[in-house]
Short mmCIF file of C-alpha atoms and ligand atoms in Angstrom, two decimals:
data_model
loop_
_atom_site.label_atom_id
_atom_site.label_comp_id
_atom_site.label_asym_id
_atom_site.label_seq_id
_atom_site.Cartn_x
_atom_site.Cartn_y
_atom_site.Cartn_z
CA MET A 47 27.25 7.14 -35.83
CA THR A 48 23.81 7.70 -37.36
CA GLN A 49 22.86 6.65 -40.90
CA THR A 50 22.76 10.34 -41.83
CA GLN A 51 26.33 10.86 -40.61
CA LEU A 52 27.50 7.74 -42.45
CA ILE A 53 26.03 9.01 -45.72
CA GLN A 54 27.56 12.45 -45.26
CA GLN A 55 30.92 10.92 -44.40
CA THR A 56 30.67 8.95 -47.66
CA LEU A 57 29.93 12.08 -49.68
CA HIS A 58 32.78 14.04 -48.06
CA THR A 59 35.17 11.17 -48.74
CA ILE A 60 34.43 10.96 -52.44
CA ALA A 61 34.57 14.75 -52.71
CA TYR A 62 38.07 14.64 -51.15
CA LEU A 63 39.09 11.89 -53.57
CA GLY A 64 38.57 14.55 -56.24
CA VAL A 65 35.24 13.29 -57.58
CA ARG A 66 33.13 15.94 -59.34
CA GLU A 67 30.93 13.60 -61.43
CA VAL A 68 28.92 10.62 -60.20
CA CYS A 69 27.12 7.93 -62.19
CA VAL A 70 24.25 6.48 -60.21
CA ALA A 71 22.24 3.33 -60.77
CA ALA A 72 19.56 3.35 -58.12
CA GLY A 73 17.95 0.61 -56.06
CA ALA A 74 16.33 0.68 -52.63
CA ARG A 75 19.55 0.18 -50.63
CA ASN A 76 21.45 3.06 -52.21
CA ALA A 77 18.39 5.37 -52.47
CA PRO A 78 19.54 7.35 -49.39
CA LEU A 79 22.93 7.96 -51.03
CA VAL A 80 21.35 8.86 -54.35
CA SER A 81 18.88 11.31 -52.84
CA ALA A 82 21.67 12.90 -50.77
CA LEU A 83 23.80 13.23 -53.91
CA LEU A 84 20.97 14.98 -55.70
CA ALA A 85 20.95 17.54 -52.87
CA CYS A 86 24.71 18.22 -53.29
CA SER A 87 26.30 21.11 -55.14
CA GLY A 88 29.49 21.11 -57.25
CA VAL A 89 28.85 17.62 -58.60
CA LYS A 90 27.33 16.41 -61.88
CA ILE A 91 25.03 13.39 -61.67
CA TRP A 92 24.46 10.96 -64.54
CA ASN A 93 21.79 8.34 -64.08
CA PHE A 94 21.54 4.77 -65.35
CA PHE A 95 19.23 1.80 -64.95
CA GLU A 96 22.06 -0.71 -65.26
CA GLU A 97 25.42 -0.67 -63.60
CA ARG A 98 27.70 -2.10 -66.26
CA SER A 99 27.01 0.81 -68.60
CA ALA A 100 27.28 3.26 -65.70
CA ALA A 101 30.76 1.99 -64.84
CA PHE A 102 32.05 2.02 -68.42
CA PHE A 103 30.57 5.48 -68.97
CA ALA A 104 32.35 6.67 -65.81
CA LEU A 105 35.56 5.15 -67.16
CA GLY A 106 35.09 7.10 -70.39
CA ARG A 107 34.57 10.33 -68.45
CA ILE A 108 37.88 9.70 -66.63
CA MET A 109 39.67 8.88 -69.88
CA ALA A 110 38.53 12.19 -71.36
CA ASP A 111 39.14 14.54 -68.44
CA ARG A 112 41.55 12.59 -66.22
CA GLN A 113 39.54 13.42 -63.09
CA PRO A 114 38.17 10.79 -60.67
CA VAL A 115 34.55 9.78 -61.33
CA ALA A 116 32.36 7.70 -58.97
CA VAL A 117 29.75 5.04 -59.66
CA VAL A 118 27.12 4.45 -56.99
CA THR A 119 25.28 1.13 -56.96
CA THR A 120 22.79 -0.64 -54.79
CA SER A 121 23.62 -3.97 -53.12
CA GLY A 122 23.90 -7.51 -54.49
CA THR A 123 24.73 -8.37 -58.10
CA ALA A 124 24.31 -4.66 -58.93
CA ALA A 125 27.73 -4.13 -57.36
CA ALA A 126 29.19 -7.13 -59.22
CA GLU A 127 28.17 -5.60 -62.58
CA LEU A 128 31.01 -3.07 -62.14
CA LEU A 129 33.76 -5.66 -62.40
CA PRO A 130 34.61 -5.49 -66.15
CA ALA A 131 34.99 -1.69 -66.05
CA VAL A 132 37.00 -1.94 -62.82
CA ILE A 133 39.41 -4.34 -64.50
CA GLU A 134 39.78 -2.00 -67.47
CA ALA A 135 40.34 0.96 -65.11
CA HIS A 136 42.93 -1.07 -63.18
CA TYR A 137 45.02 -1.77 -66.26
CA GLN A 138 44.66 1.83 -67.44
CA ASN A 139 45.41 2.97 -63.86
CA LEU A 140 42.44 5.33 -63.78
CA PRO A 141 40.67 6.61 -60.64
CA LEU A 142 37.28 4.94 -60.93
CA VAL A 143 35.61 5.28 -57.52
CA LEU A 144 33.11 2.53 -56.67
CA VAL A 145 30.55 3.28 -54.00
CA THR A 146 28.48 0.19 -53.32
CA ALA A 147 25.60 0.26 -50.86
CA ASP A 148 25.41 -2.91 -48.76
CA ARG A 149 23.24 -4.43 -46.10
CA PRO A 150 24.66 -4.12 -42.53
CA LYS A 151 27.67 -6.31 -41.73
CA ARG A 152 25.66 -8.65 -39.51
CA TYR A 153 24.02 -10.05 -42.69
CA ARG A 154 27.30 -11.34 -44.14
CA GLY A 155 27.35 -15.02 -44.98
CA SER A 156 23.65 -15.33 -44.17
CA GLY A 157 22.23 -15.65 -47.68
CA ALA A 158 19.61 -13.04 -46.75
CA PRO A 159 18.01 -11.27 -49.74
CA GLN A 160 20.44 -9.06 -51.67
CA ALA A 161 23.22 -9.65 -49.16
CA ILE A 162 26.28 -10.86 -51.08
CA GLU A 163 29.90 -10.65 -49.93
CA GLN A 164 30.64 -7.14 -51.17
CA ALA A 165 33.70 -6.34 -49.09
CA GLY A 166 36.73 -7.00 -51.27
CA LEU A 167 34.44 -7.92 -54.18
CA PHE A 168 36.87 -6.49 -56.75
CA GLY A 169 39.89 -8.35 -55.43
CA VAL A 170 43.21 -7.08 -56.71
CA TYR A 171 41.48 -4.71 -59.14
CA ALA A 172 40.43 -2.06 -56.62
CA THR A 173 41.96 -0.65 -53.47
CA ILE A 174 39.56 -0.73 -50.55
CA VAL A 175 38.96 2.85 -49.37
CA GLY A 176 36.59 1.65 -46.68
CA ASP A 177 34.00 -0.93 -45.67
CA TRP A 178 31.79 1.12 -43.38
CA ASP A 179 28.90 0.20 -41.17
CA ALA A 180 27.31 2.80 -38.86
CA THR A 181 28.40 0.68 -35.89
CA ASP A 182 32.13 0.79 -36.86
CA GLU A 183 34.33 2.91 -34.59
CA SER A 184 36.41 4.51 -37.30
CA HIS A 185 35.62 5.61 -40.85
CA GLU A 186 38.99 6.48 -42.28
CA GLY A 187 39.44 6.45 -46.04
CA HIS A 188 42.56 5.55 -48.00
CA CYS A 189 43.33 7.17 -51.34
CA SER A 190 45.34 5.34 -54.02
CA ASP A 191 45.99 5.19 -57.75
CA GLY A 192 43.58 3.23 -59.94
CA PRO A 193 40.11 2.03 -58.93
CA MET A 194 39.01 2.58 -55.32
CA HIS A 195 36.14 0.79 -53.56
CA LEU A 196 34.03 2.23 -50.76
CA ASN A 197 31.43 -0.21 -49.44
CA VAL A 198 28.78 1.45 -47.29
CA CYS A 199 26.42 -0.63 -45.17
CA LEU A 200 23.06 1.06 -44.70
CA ASP A 201 20.44 -0.11 -42.25
CA GLU A 202 16.68 0.20 -42.28
CA PRO A 203 14.73 2.37 -41.98
CA LEU A 204 16.58 3.91 -44.93
CA GLU A 205 17.20 7.58 -44.32
CA THR A 206 16.16 9.60 -47.37
CA ASN A 207 16.31 13.08 -45.92
CA VAL A 208 20.05 13.72 -45.77
CA ALA A 209 21.41 17.19 -46.55
CA GLY A 210 23.87 17.41 -49.44
CA VAL A 211 27.49 18.62 -49.29
CA ASP A 212 29.41 21.04 -51.49
CA PHE A 213 31.80 18.94 -53.58
CA SER A 214 33.69 21.98 -54.83
CA ALA A 215 34.72 22.83 -51.23
CA ALA A 216 37.13 19.85 -51.22
CA PRO A 217 40.69 20.84 -52.23
CA PRO A 218 41.96 19.80 -55.67
CA LEU A 219 44.27 16.77 -55.81
CA PRO A 220 48.01 17.54 -55.81
CA ALA A 221 49.81 17.26 -59.15
CA SER A 222 52.40 14.49 -59.51
CA GLU A 223 56.07 15.34 -59.25
CA GLU A 224 58.85 14.91 -61.80
CA GLY A 225 60.91 11.73 -61.61
CA PRO A 226 64.62 11.61 -60.75
CA PRO A 227 67.04 12.69 -63.50
CA GLY A 228 68.39 9.86 -65.67
CA ALA A 229 69.86 9.09 -69.11
CA LEU A 230 68.84 6.42 -71.63
CA GLN A 231 69.41 5.43 -75.24
CA CYS A 232 67.04 3.94 -77.81
CA ASP A 233 66.87 3.23 -81.54
CA LEU A 234 63.15 2.57 -81.99
CA VAL A 235 60.09 4.08 -80.34
CA LEU A 236 56.75 2.29 -80.00
CA ALA A 237 53.90 4.59 -79.00
CA ALA A 238 50.32 3.74 -78.08
CA GLY A 239 47.44 4.88 -75.88
CA MET A 240 48.16 8.39 -74.63
CA HIS A 241 45.80 11.14 -73.56
CA PRO A 242 46.20 14.11 -75.95
CA ARG A 243 47.84 16.11 -73.12
CA GLU A 244 50.35 13.32 -72.52
CA ALA A 245 50.95 13.08 -76.26
CA ALA A 246 52.05 16.72 -76.27
CA ASP A 247 54.67 15.95 -73.59
CA ALA A 248 55.76 12.83 -75.43
CA ALA A 249 56.03 14.64 -78.77
CA ALA A 250 58.52 17.13 -77.33
CA LEU A 251 60.68 14.29 -76.01
CA LEU A 252 60.47 12.18 -79.17
CA ALA A 253 61.36 15.09 -81.43
CA ARG A 254 64.51 15.58 -79.33
CA ILE A 255 65.46 11.89 -79.52
CA GLY A 256 65.03 11.66 -83.30
CA ALA A 257 64.59 7.86 -83.43
CA PRO A 258 62.01 6.27 -85.78
CA ILE A 259 58.55 5.97 -84.24
CA ILE A 260 55.90 3.34 -84.90
CA ALA A 261 52.80 4.89 -83.41
CA GLU A 262 49.32 3.52 -82.97
CA ALA A 263 46.48 5.89 -83.73
CA THR A 264 45.65 6.07 -80.02
CA SER A 265 49.11 7.49 -79.27
CA ASN A 266 47.66 10.81 -80.51
CA LEU A 267 51.08 11.65 -81.96
CA HIS A 268 50.18 11.80 -85.66
CA GLY A 269 49.11 15.44 -85.58
CA PHE A 270 52.53 16.80 -84.48
CA ARG A 271 54.33 18.34 -87.45
CA GLU A 272 57.77 17.98 -85.86
CA LEU A 273 57.28 14.20 -85.71
CA GLN A 274 56.28 13.68 -89.36
CA PRO A 275 59.79 12.67 -90.57
CA LEU A 276 60.07 10.19 -87.69
CA LEU A 277 56.65 8.49 -87.90
CA ILE A 278 56.97 5.26 -89.91
CA PRO A 279 53.79 3.98 -91.59
CA GLY A 280 52.96 0.30 -91.90
CA GLY A 281 52.68 -0.78 -88.25
CA GLU A 282 53.14 -4.51 -87.98
CA GLN A 283 54.85 -4.94 -91.35
CA ALA A 284 57.30 -2.14 -90.65
CA LEU A 285 58.09 -3.63 -87.26
CA GLN A 286 58.92 -6.97 -88.85
CA SER A 287 61.66 -5.23 -90.82
CA ALA A 288 63.25 -3.54 -87.79
CA ARG A 289 66.34 -4.84 -85.98
CA PRO A 290 66.44 -2.63 -82.90
CA ALA A 291 68.78 -2.92 -79.93
CA HIS A 292 66.79 -0.79 -77.50
CA VAL A 293 63.07 -0.09 -77.79
CA LEU A 294 61.43 2.78 -75.97
CA ARG A 295 57.74 2.07 -75.48
CA ILE A 296 55.72 5.10 -74.49
CA GLY A 297 52.05 5.07 -73.39
CA ALA A 298 49.75 2.03 -73.29
CA VAL A 299 50.72 -1.52 -74.24
CA PRO A 300 50.76 -1.70 -78.07
CA SER A 301 48.27 -3.92 -79.93
CA TRP A 302 50.84 -5.19 -82.45
CA ARG A 303 51.74 -8.86 -82.68
CA TRP A 304 55.38 -7.75 -82.71
CA TRP A 305 55.09 -6.52 -79.15
CA ARG A 306 54.06 -10.05 -78.10
CA ASP A 307 56.99 -11.47 -80.04
CA LEU A 308 59.33 -9.26 -77.98
CA GLU A 309 58.70 -11.70 -75.11
CA ASP A 310 61.02 -14.15 -76.86
CA LEU A 311 63.65 -11.63 -77.94
CA PRO A 312 65.40 -10.95 -74.61
CA LYS A 313 68.41 -9.36 -76.31
CA ILE A 314 66.25 -6.42 -77.33
CA LYS A 315 66.21 -4.04 -74.41
CA VAL A 316 62.84 -2.47 -73.59
CA THR A 317 62.27 0.71 -71.62
CA ASN A 318 58.65 1.52 -70.85
CA ILE A 319 57.44 4.98 -69.94
CA THR A 320 53.85 4.61 -68.87
CA ARG A 321 51.44 5.98 -66.32
CA THR A 322 49.99 2.52 -65.68
CA GLY A 323 53.04 0.94 -64.06
CA PHE A 324 52.57 -2.18 -66.22
CA SER A 325 55.48 -3.33 -68.34
CA GLY A 326 53.13 -5.23 -70.71
CA LEU A 327 55.71 -8.04 -70.96
CA ALA A 328 56.04 -11.16 -68.83
CA ARG A 329 59.83 -11.23 -69.28
CA THR A 330 61.81 -9.18 -66.80
CA GLU A 331 65.28 -9.60 -68.33
CA ASN A 332 66.36 -6.43 -70.11
CA VAL A 333 63.04 -4.69 -69.37
CA GLU A 334 62.61 -1.56 -67.26
CA THR A 335 59.45 0.39 -66.51
CA LEU A 336 59.62 4.04 -65.59
CA ALA A 337 56.87 6.26 -64.21
CA TRP A 338 55.36 8.81 -66.56
CA GLU A 339 56.97 11.67 -64.62
CA ASN A 340 60.37 10.62 -66.03
CA ILE A 341 59.30 11.97 -69.37
CA ARG A 342 60.61 15.41 -68.50
CA SER A 343 63.57 14.46 -66.35
CA THR A 344 65.19 11.68 -68.41
CA GLN A 345 67.70 12.48 -71.14
CA PHE A 346 67.20 10.15 -74.10
CA THR A 347 69.62 9.87 -76.99
CA ARG A 348 69.34 7.96 -80.25
CA ILE A 349 71.57 4.96 -80.79
CA ASP A 350 73.42 5.01 -84.11
CA PRO A 351 73.40 3.32 -86.57
CA PRO A 352 69.59 3.35 -86.93
CA CYS A 353 67.61 0.13 -86.60
CA GLY A 354 67.02 -0.27 -90.36
CA ILE A 355 63.26 0.00 -90.33
CA LEU A 356 61.35 0.09 -93.64
CA ARG A 357 58.18 2.01 -94.53
CA PHE A 358 55.10 0.16 -95.77
CA GLU A 359 52.07 1.91 -97.21
CA PRO A 360 48.73 0.17 -97.81
CA ASP A 361 46.98 0.59 -101.15
CA PHE A 362 43.37 1.25 -100.18
CA GLU A 363 42.29 1.95 -103.78
CA LYS A 364 42.99 -1.57 -105.00
CA PHE A 365 40.21 -3.26 -102.99
CA PRO A 366 37.91 -0.35 -102.15
CA GLU A 367 35.14 -2.43 -100.59
CA SER A 368 37.52 -4.22 -98.19
CA GLU A 369 37.21 -3.60 -94.48
CA PRO A 370 40.52 -1.72 -94.11
CA SER A 371 39.60 0.47 -97.12
CA TRP A 372 36.25 1.28 -95.52
CA VAL A 373 37.96 2.21 -92.27
CA SER A 374 40.26 4.46 -94.29
CA LYS A 375 37.23 6.13 -95.94
CA ILE A 376 35.66 6.66 -92.53
CA ALA A 377 38.91 8.14 -91.21
CA LYS A 378 38.82 10.65 -94.09
CA ALA A 379 35.18 11.55 -93.35
CA ILE A 380 35.83 12.40 -89.70
CA PRO A 381 36.00 16.19 -89.40
CA ALA A 382 38.80 18.17 -87.73
CA GLY A 383 38.40 18.58 -83.97
CA SER A 384 36.56 15.26 -83.55
CA ARG A 385 37.03 12.73 -80.81
CA VAL A 386 37.32 9.15 -82.03
CA PHE A 387 36.94 5.96 -80.04
CA LEU A 388 38.22 2.73 -81.60
CA GLY A 389 36.76 -0.73 -81.01
CA ASN A 390 39.12 -3.39 -79.82
CA SER A 391 38.98 -5.98 -82.48
CA LEU A 392 39.80 -5.21 -86.11
CA PRO A 393 38.84 -1.48 -86.05
CA ILE A 394 41.80 -0.38 -83.91
CA ARG A 395 44.22 -2.30 -86.13
CA GLU A 396 42.64 -1.10 -89.35
CA PHE A 397 42.57 2.49 -88.15
CA ASN A 398 46.29 2.24 -87.43
CA LEU A 399 46.81 1.57 -91.13
CA ALA A 400 44.33 4.24 -92.21
CA LEU A 401 45.69 7.10 -90.16
CA GLN A 402 48.34 8.72 -92.31
CA THR A 403 47.78 12.44 -91.96
CA PRO A 404 44.91 13.12 -89.60
CA LYS A 405 42.97 16.36 -89.70
CA PRO A 406 43.94 18.81 -86.97
CA GLY A 407 42.64 18.32 -83.46
CA ILE A 408 41.55 14.69 -83.81
CA GLU A 409 41.74 12.91 -80.45
CA LEU A 410 41.73 9.13 -80.25
CA PHE A 411 40.81 6.79 -77.42
CA ALA A 412 40.43 3.02 -76.93
CA ASN A 413 40.04 0.53 -74.09
CA ARG A 414 43.40 -1.19 -74.31
CA GLY A 415 43.77 -2.05 -70.62
CA ALA A 416 42.21 -5.51 -70.86
CA ASN A 417 41.22 -5.36 -74.56
CA GLY A 418 37.58 -6.28 -73.86
CA ILE A 419 34.88 -5.97 -76.48
CA ASP A 420 32.39 -5.18 -73.68
CA GLY A 421 31.31 -1.69 -72.61
CA LEU A 422 32.78 0.02 -75.68
CA VAL A 423 29.68 2.05 -76.57
CA SER A 424 29.33 3.17 -72.94
CA THR A 425 33.00 4.13 -72.64
CA PHE A 426 32.76 6.03 -75.93
CA LEU A 427 29.72 7.92 -74.64
CA GLY A 428 31.67 8.79 -71.50
CA THR A 429 34.54 10.22 -73.55
CA SER A 430 32.01 12.15 -75.68
CA ALA A 431 29.62 13.44 -73.03
CA VAL A 432 31.04 16.95 -72.71
CA HIS A 433 32.98 17.40 -75.95
CA GLY A 434 32.24 20.33 -78.24
CA GLY A 435 33.17 18.61 -81.51
CA GLU A 436 31.86 15.51 -83.25
CA CYS A 437 32.45 12.17 -81.57
CA TRP A 438 32.93 9.00 -83.62
CA LEU A 439 32.93 5.40 -82.50
CA ILE A 440 34.14 2.68 -84.87
CA LEU A 441 33.46 -0.82 -83.64
CA GLY A 442 32.67 -4.38 -84.70
CA ASP A 443 29.19 -5.87 -84.77
CA LEU A 444 29.66 -8.25 -81.81
CA SER A 445 31.12 -5.40 -79.77
CA ALA A 446 28.03 -3.31 -80.57
CA LEU A 447 25.70 -6.21 -79.68
CA TYR A 448 27.50 -6.45 -76.34
CA ASP A 449 26.48 -2.95 -75.26
CA LEU A 450 22.96 -2.45 -76.60
CA ALA A 451 21.73 -0.61 -73.48
CA ALA A 452 24.51 2.00 -73.60
CA PRO A 453 22.58 4.75 -75.50
CA TRP A 454 20.29 5.22 -72.47
CA VAL A 455 22.51 8.07 -71.28
CA ILE A 456 22.46 10.00 -74.57
CA ALA A 457 19.22 11.75 -73.50
CA GLN A 458 21.22 13.33 -70.64
CA MET A 459 23.94 14.74 -72.90
CA GLU A 460 23.62 18.40 -73.86
CA HIS A 461 24.79 18.30 -77.48
CA PRO A 462 25.20 14.66 -78.49
CA ARG A 463 27.14 15.01 -81.72
CA LEU A 464 27.60 11.29 -82.09
CA ARG A 465 28.37 8.94 -84.98
CA ILE A 466 28.44 5.26 -84.13
CA VAL A 467 29.94 3.30 -87.02
CA VAL A 468 29.29 -0.44 -86.83
CA ILE A 469 31.53 -2.42 -89.16
CA ASN A 470 29.15 -5.33 -89.63
CA ASN A 471 31.12 -8.25 -91.02
CA GLY A 472 28.66 -10.78 -89.59
CA GLY A 473 30.62 -11.95 -86.53
CA GLY A 474 34.01 -11.90 -84.86
CA LYS A 475 36.10 -11.69 -88.00
CA ILE A 476 39.35 -11.06 -86.17
CA PHE A 477 39.44 -14.82 -85.71
CA SER A 478 39.59 -15.35 -89.46
CA ARG A 479 42.88 -13.41 -89.39
CA VAL A 480 44.45 -16.00 -87.08
CA ALA A 481 46.10 -18.77 -89.11
CA SER A 482 45.35 -21.57 -86.61
CA MET A 483 41.65 -20.66 -86.59
CA ARG A 484 41.40 -20.49 -90.37
CA ALA A 485 42.49 -24.12 -90.42
CA LEU A 486 39.47 -25.21 -88.33
CA PRO A 487 36.39 -26.88 -89.88
CA GLU A 488 33.55 -24.54 -90.92
CA ALA A 489 31.31 -25.75 -88.08
CA ALA A 490 33.91 -24.75 -85.49
CA ARG A 491 34.55 -21.41 -87.20
CA ASN A 492 30.81 -20.72 -87.16
CA VAL A 493 30.72 -21.08 -83.41
CA ILE A 494 33.99 -19.28 -82.71
CA GLU A 495 33.14 -16.32 -84.93
CA ASN A 496 29.48 -16.26 -83.79
CA ARG A 497 28.42 -15.73 -87.40
CA HIS A 498 25.06 -13.98 -87.78
CA SER A 499 22.98 -11.92 -90.18
CA LEU A 500 21.67 -9.27 -87.78
CA GLY A 501 21.35 -5.60 -88.73
CA PHE A 502 21.47 -2.51 -86.52
CA GLU A 503 18.54 -0.41 -87.74
CA PRO A 504 16.18 -1.60 -84.95
CA TRP A 505 18.85 -0.69 -82.39
CA ALA A 506 19.07 2.85 -83.74
CA GLN A 507 15.28 3.05 -83.75
CA LEU A 508 14.99 1.86 -80.15
CA TRP A 509 17.13 4.74 -78.92
CA GLY A 510 15.83 7.38 -81.33
CA MET A 511 19.10 7.55 -83.31
CA GLU A 512 19.31 8.25 -87.03
CA TYR A 513 20.39 5.30 -89.13
CA LEU A 514 22.32 4.96 -92.36
CA GLN A 515 23.47 1.81 -94.07
CA THR A 516 25.65 2.56 -97.03
CA ASP A 517 27.97 1.04 -99.57
CA ASP A 518 28.84 4.42 -101.05
CA ALA A 519 31.59 6.40 -99.34
CA ASN A 520 30.15 9.64 -100.81
CA ASP A 521 27.31 9.25 -98.32
CA LEU A 522 29.83 9.97 -95.57
CA ALA A 523 30.58 13.43 -96.97
CA ASP A 524 27.41 15.27 -95.92
CA LEU A 525 26.11 13.50 -92.87
CA LEU A 526 23.67 15.69 -91.04
CA PRO A 527 21.44 14.39 -88.25
CA MET A 528 23.03 13.24 -85.00
CA PRO A 529 23.21 10.99 -83.08
CA MET A 530 23.50 8.54 -85.94
CA VAL A 531 24.30 4.86 -86.36
CA ILE A 532 26.17 4.15 -89.59
CA GLU A 533 26.27 0.51 -90.60
CA ILE A 534 28.94 -0.61 -93.04
CA ARG A 535 29.03 -4.08 -94.55
CA PRO A 536 32.43 -4.57 -96.18
CA ASP A 537 32.86 -7.05 -99.01
CA PRO A 538 34.51 -10.20 -97.55
CA MET A 539 36.20 -11.08 -100.88
CA HIS A 540 37.78 -7.62 -101.09
CA THR A 541 38.87 -7.88 -97.45
CA GLU A 542 40.50 -11.24 -98.07
CA ALA A 543 42.24 -9.89 -101.17
CA PHE A 544 43.41 -6.75 -99.31
CA TRP A 545 45.12 -8.75 -96.60
CA LYS A 546 46.73 -11.12 -99.11
CA ASP A 547 48.09 -8.14 -100.97
CA TRP A 548 49.31 -6.57 -97.74
CA GLN A 549 51.44 -9.66 -97.19
CA LYS A 550 53.45 -8.58 -100.25
CA PRO A 551 53.72 -4.85 -99.67
CA VAL A 552 55.53 -2.26 -101.71
CA ILE A 553 58.69 -1.50 -99.78
CA ARG A 554 59.91 2.03 -99.94
CA PRO A 555 63.22 2.48 -98.11
CA ARG A 556 63.62 5.87 -96.48
C1 LIG B 740 34.42 -9.25 -73.12
C2 LIG B 740 35.17 -10.00 -74.17
N1 LIG B 740 34.74 -11.20 -74.58
C3 LIG B 740 35.40 -11.88 -75.53
C4 LIG B 740 36.54 -11.34 -76.10
C5 LIG B 740 37.30 -12.11 -77.15
N2 LIG B 740 37.13 -11.48 -78.45
C6 LIG B 740 38.10 -10.71 -78.97
S1 LIG B 740 37.71 -10.10 -80.43
C7 LIG B 740 36.22 -10.86 -80.44
C8 LIG B 740 35.30 -10.74 -81.60
C9 LIG B 740 34.90 -9.34 -81.86
O1 LIG B 740 33.96 -9.28 -82.90
P1 LIG B 740 33.48 -7.91 -83.51
O2 LIG B 740 33.18 -6.95 -82.43
O3 LIG B 740 32.36 -8.17 -84.46
O4 LIG B 740 34.75 -7.35 -84.27
P2 LIG B 740 35.60 -7.95 -85.51
O5 LIG B 740 36.43 -9.07 -84.99
O6 LIG B 740 34.66 -8.42 -86.56
O7 LIG B 740 36.41 -6.77 -85.91
C10 LIG B 740 36.04 -11.59 -79.27
C11 LIG B 740 34.81 -12.37 -78.95
C12 LIG B 740 36.96 -10.07 -75.65
N3 LIG B 740 38.03 -9.45 -76.15
N4 LIG B 740 36.24 -9.41 -74.72
#
């Protein structure tokens, strides 16, 4: 096979995997692939100078549209930069397609320039679609769920005059089928991480069951009117009051501490309905995990008597400059029809408290596969790239510092209606919420929290974004220019006082 044929085979393969968008980060080795891609029709190309952002952006595109997206890298450590996003895609079970250009197979193990061991580089986190050299006899590809890796070995002279292919000529992927009919009972529902389309399916089921629901913001269930009587506010605190016999968890693995505690409560039966296939618990006793397709075929009924759960409502007015109160003010400022991406540390937990009655059409996303604080800005930009409404990211300062190169791609977005809210509490303050860490000496806490006094205005400037630092929530009412970085510095004393107060909540039985 010639180099030209190998490149065309690669393009046909990713087209048949359902790819219609490709994120490229170019180098010399993958230049033939990149130039061939640019000659293709029916495919959107996004370009990046660094691969980690490219991969997280691709992940965000998949999260938004649920279609496979490819990342094309050159050889060497460029390919290795994809790993964090691949791991996240693995645990979210999303079709991130990795196309890594490589030197020919004869270079393996030689230590020759930019020849690393790329075959199988992603280990258990990606299925190998192919590891192709022009001298191989067969170039068959294998499709699977989750991330897929296609390693393509290109020889010199590098062929840069390859005709493109028409991606739209490849047939669409078949839809998944319904699961087998079944019947189950539950007395408490935990909901997290669902695509808005999945949330609509889930809402219909949960309304029929009629059991109380503790839902994270990312479940996207809060907007359904029929669920309002069932949705219990108060998250973690409410869960502490519940005595369920059978929990139905729907969507992603919840971020609540209580879910972790379920490990040691084997008498509580857990049924998971998730598209990831992961139970999210190490215990296997009394735990079952059903495929998402069962959502329509399984008959659920509510166990009576109910599990005795109590409602808890935070008082945001009492400590208005606290971090949770600020997150609540931001939640109120987000207009109807917006897409919101939540950072993995305190923001996702605080937003869970803040989200009582969201405005219509708000869609929420987060990277809760591996809970990393890396790549969050890039993933957000991926979820926002082709959305008509406003797109808001709420994240911690260290998370923002982790992904400073992400805004590179904004210049390629047609209408970037972006608000990036950095909750700057001067370090990783989630650790000050962990009792064992609070007991450590100051010097240790300094290192663990990575305390700092950095600000984000120069970051906004670097990427040509507007910047606002405010301590007045009224400033959030009439925000105009976009994209904009909004830096909030909550008052640590108020935050401390808020959480103390939250330990003694007002209990309002239903
Ligand atoms: C890639 C990665 N590295 C380290 C961690 C561990 N970690 C969890 S939260 C956190 C601190 C986050 O700080 P920040 O983004 O400022 O948010 P805050 O805790 O203040 O809400 C760290 C380092 C992680 N989750 N992901």
